Each structure stands twice: as structure tokens, then as C-alpha cells.
Amino acid sequence: MSMAERHEYLRARFSRRRVIRGGAVTLDAVATVPLAPAPQRPPQRYTTPVAALLERACHRMETAGWCAGSLADASGAVCQLGAIRAEAGDDRELAADAARVVLEAVRRRFGDDVDSVPGFNDAWGSGRVPLRMLHEAASLADARGL
């Protein structure tokens, strides 16, 4: 049997209308099946406020995606600072503390010539290194009790 013949056979044998009409699957079951599982938050390893915020920012960047040039793009992807601010909510002081820790972690690894968190984020072509630096900053904040 050729691929085209198999396709026609399966299409005729298992059409959506025939499966629903035949009782194999009810329309209610088809309509109520979730399309995607609800996103789950990972268990928090850090208990200090800044470290926990940075950990949540990591999770947001991992799930929403990374972007450069803006805090967030149309698809919901975020940069380092965008993830921090989104997770901090209205607490701008906590977000500023987290950004300072990220900048310090970046400068430890890449030198003092890094001017800002957004500048560092935008210098990369992918989110791999910015995400790794968020993880390192969370560890640094936890070690300092921040």
C-alpha cells in the first residue's frame, strides 16, 4: 500500500465526524479536553526575597522566552529586567535590589565594563547566557541572605 493509499484509507475509516457519530468519543469529551496543561510553578529553593524573585524571573524567562531590545515583546517573551519587574509586581524596591544583584553577578563574570542589565541582555543573540546569569544572581542573593 502506498503512502497516498494509506492516507485515503485512514481518512475514510477514521474521519472526525464518523468517530464522534459512532460514539467512540462524545462531543462533550472533545470540547472539554484542555489544549495545554496549566503551567506549573517549580518548587522554590530560595527563601530570601531577592533570591526568590530572581528564581521566579528565571522561570518566567524559561517559559515565556527571551527577547532583546524591550522589556517584553508581542509574544510575551521577556528580557532579564522585564522578567524581574514582571515577577516583582508593584514592589519596585525589590526589583531594583534584584537588578543590582544581577549587575554584580554579571560584572563578576564579564568585567566591570558592563554598564547595565538591559545592555548586557541586549548584547546576546540568544537567552542562554542571560538566563544563566539570572540563576547565578539568585544563588549570589541567597548566599548573601538578600
C-alpha positions as a Python dict, from the first residue, in 0.01 Angstrom:
ca = {
    (1, 'M'): (0, 0, 0),
    (2, 'S'): (145, 336, -97),
    (3, 'M'): (152, 633, 138),
    (4, 'A'): (-130, 801, -54),
    (5, 'E'): (-344, 487, -33),
    (6, 'R'): (-282, 458, 342),
    (7, 'H'): (-376, 820, 388),
    (8, 'E'): (-703, 776, 199),
    (9, 'Y'): (-785, 455, 387),
    (10, 'L'): (-724, 611, 728),
    (11, 'R'): (-906, 929, 636),
    (12, 'A'): (-1213, 737, 519),
    (13, 'R'): (-1204, 494, 812),
    (14, 'F'): (-1140, 742, 1093),
    (15, 'S'): (-1293, 1074, 995),
    (16, 'R'): (-1377, 1309, 1282),
    (17, 'R'): (-1746, 1304, 1203),
    (18, 'R'): (-1759, 924, 1195),
    (19, 'V'): (-1568, 891, 1525),
    (20, 'I'): (-1797, 1140, 1701),
    (21, 'R'): (-2115, 995, 1546),
    (22, 'G'): (-2003, 640, 1620),
    (23, 'G'): (-1989, 707, 1992),
    (24, 'A'): (-1618, 640, 2030),
    (25, 'V'): (-1579, 994, 2155),
    (26, 'T'): (-1864, 1219, 2262),
    (27, 'L'): (-1873, 1581, 2160),
    (28, 'D'): (-1866, 1684, 2527),
    (29, 'A'): (-1539, 1499, 2578),
    (30, 'V'): (-1388, 1665, 2274),
    (31, 'A'): (-1499, 2012, 2383),
    (32, 'T'): (-1376, 1984, 2743),
    (33, 'V'): (-1030, 1841, 2686),
    (34, 'P'): (-772, 2109, 2773),
    (35, 'L'): (-547, 2206, 2486),
    (36, 'A'): (-241, 2256, 2705),
    (37, 'P'): (-169, 2177, 3067),
    (38, 'A'): (-169, 2467, 3308),
    (39, 'P'): (182, 2597, 3369),
    (40, 'Q'): (320, 2476, 3699),
    (41, 'R'): (548, 2680, 3919),
    (42, 'P'): (863, 2495, 4019),
    (43, 'P'): (926, 2447, 4390),
    (44, 'Q'): (1114, 2744, 4532),
    (45, 'R'): (1463, 2664, 4653),
    (46, 'Y'): (1533, 3010, 4791),
    (47, 'T'): (1357, 3166, 5089),
    (48, 'T'): (1513, 3512, 5085),
    (49, 'P'): (1307, 3775, 4897),
    (50, 'V'): (1558, 3881, 4630),
    (51, 'A'): (1679, 3526, 4561),
    (52, 'A'): (1319, 3400, 4537),
    (53, 'L'): (1233, 3686, 4300),
    (54, 'L'): (1530, 3603, 4077),
    (55, 'E'): (1431, 3237, 4077),
    (56, 'R'): (1078, 3331, 3965),
    (57, 'A'): (1227, 3559, 3699),
    (58, 'C'): (1433, 3263, 3571),
    (59, 'H'): (1121, 3052, 3548),
    (60, 'R'): (935, 3328, 3364),
    (61, 'M'): (1215, 3367, 3111),
    (62, 'E'): (1235, 2990, 3063),
    (63, 'T'): (862, 2957, 2999),
    (64, 'A'): (782, 3283, 2819),
    (65, 'G'): (1102, 3304, 2619),
    (66, 'W'): (1382, 3559, 2591),
    (67, 'C'): (1384, 3887, 2400),
    (68, 'A'): (1622, 4177, 2347),
    (69, 'G'): (1556, 4545, 2292),
    (70, 'S'): (1246, 4575, 2513),
    (71, 'L'): (1116, 4456, 2848),
    (72, 'A'): (872, 4223, 2670),
    (73, 'D'): (776, 4156, 2311),
    (74, 'A'): (438, 4087, 2149),
    (75, 'S'): (465, 3712, 2205),
    (76, 'G'): (525, 3756, 2580),
    (77, 'A'): (899, 3686, 2578),
    (78, 'V'): (1093, 3892, 2832),
    (79, 'C'): (1441, 4027, 2887),
    (80, 'Q'): (1621, 3994, 3220),
    (81, 'L'): (1487, 4320, 3361),
    (82, 'G'): (1140, 4256, 3216),
    (83, 'A'): (1124, 3918, 3392),
    (84, 'I'): (1238, 4075, 3720),
    (85, 'R'): (983, 4356, 3702),
    (86, 'A'): (701, 4125, 3600),
    (87, 'E'): (767, 3894, 3893),
    (88, 'A'): (817, 4181, 4141),
    (89, 'G'): (478, 4330, 4060),
    (90, 'D'): (435, 4666, 4234),
    (91, 'D'): (740, 4624, 4457),
    (92, 'R'): (988, 4843, 4266),
    (93, 'E'): (1238, 4844, 4553),
    (94, 'L'): (1261, 4465, 4545),
    (95, 'A'): (1300, 4476, 4166),
    (96, 'A'): (1579, 4734, 4197),
    (97, 'D'): (1759, 4521, 4458),
    (98, 'A'): (1734, 4218, 4229),
    (99, 'A'): (1865, 4416, 3931),
    (100, 'R'): (2163, 4532, 4140),
    (101, 'V'): (2247, 4172, 4230),
    (102, 'V'): (2220, 4067, 3864),
    (103, 'L'): (2452, 4350, 3760),
    (104, 'E'): (2702, 4248, 4026),
    (105, 'A'): (2690, 3883, 3914),
    (106, 'V'): (2739, 3991, 3553),
    (107, 'R'): (3032, 4215, 3641),
    (108, 'R'): (3196, 3934, 3841),
    (109, 'R'): (3187, 3709, 3537),
    (110, 'F'): (3233, 3954, 3247),
    (111, 'G'): (3418, 4251, 3399),
    (112, 'D'): (3337, 4599, 3521),
    (113, 'D'): (3283, 4743, 3173),
    (114, 'V'): (2920, 4612, 3171),
    (115, 'D'): (2709, 4924, 3219),
    (116, 'S'): (2361, 4790, 3285),
    (117, 'V'): (2143, 4481, 3298),
    (118, 'P'): (1948, 4577, 2982),
    (119, 'G'): (2273, 4650, 2797),
    (120, 'F'): (2411, 4310, 2895),
    (121, 'N'): (2088, 4133, 2799),
    (122, 'D'): (2073, 4302, 2457),
    (123, 'A'): (2435, 4212, 2375),
    (124, 'W'): (2347, 3844, 2329),
    (125, 'G'): (2192, 3666, 2033),
    (126, 'S'): (2008, 3412, 2250),
    (127, 'G'): (1880, 3393, 2605),
    (128, 'R'): (2116, 3118, 2719),
    (129, 'V'): (2375, 3343, 2887),
    (130, 'P'): (2126, 3599, 3029),
    (131, 'L'): (1927, 3312, 3179),
    (132, 'R'): (2240, 3156, 3327),
    (133, 'M'): (2329, 3491, 3484),
    (134, 'L'): (1983, 3514, 3644),
    (135, 'H'): (2047, 3173, 3801),
    (136, 'E'): (2390, 3284, 3926),
    (137, 'A'): (2244, 3606, 4065),
    (138, 'A'): (1977, 3409, 4254),
    (139, 'S'): (2249, 3194, 4409),
    (140, 'L'): (2452, 3504, 4498),
    (141, 'A'): (2149, 3673, 4658),
    (142, 'D'): (2075, 3362, 4859),
    (143, 'A'): (2435, 3337, 4980),
    (144, 'R'): (2413, 3698, 5098),
    (145, 'G'): (2075, 3650, 5264),
    (146, 'L'): (1905, 3903, 5036),
}
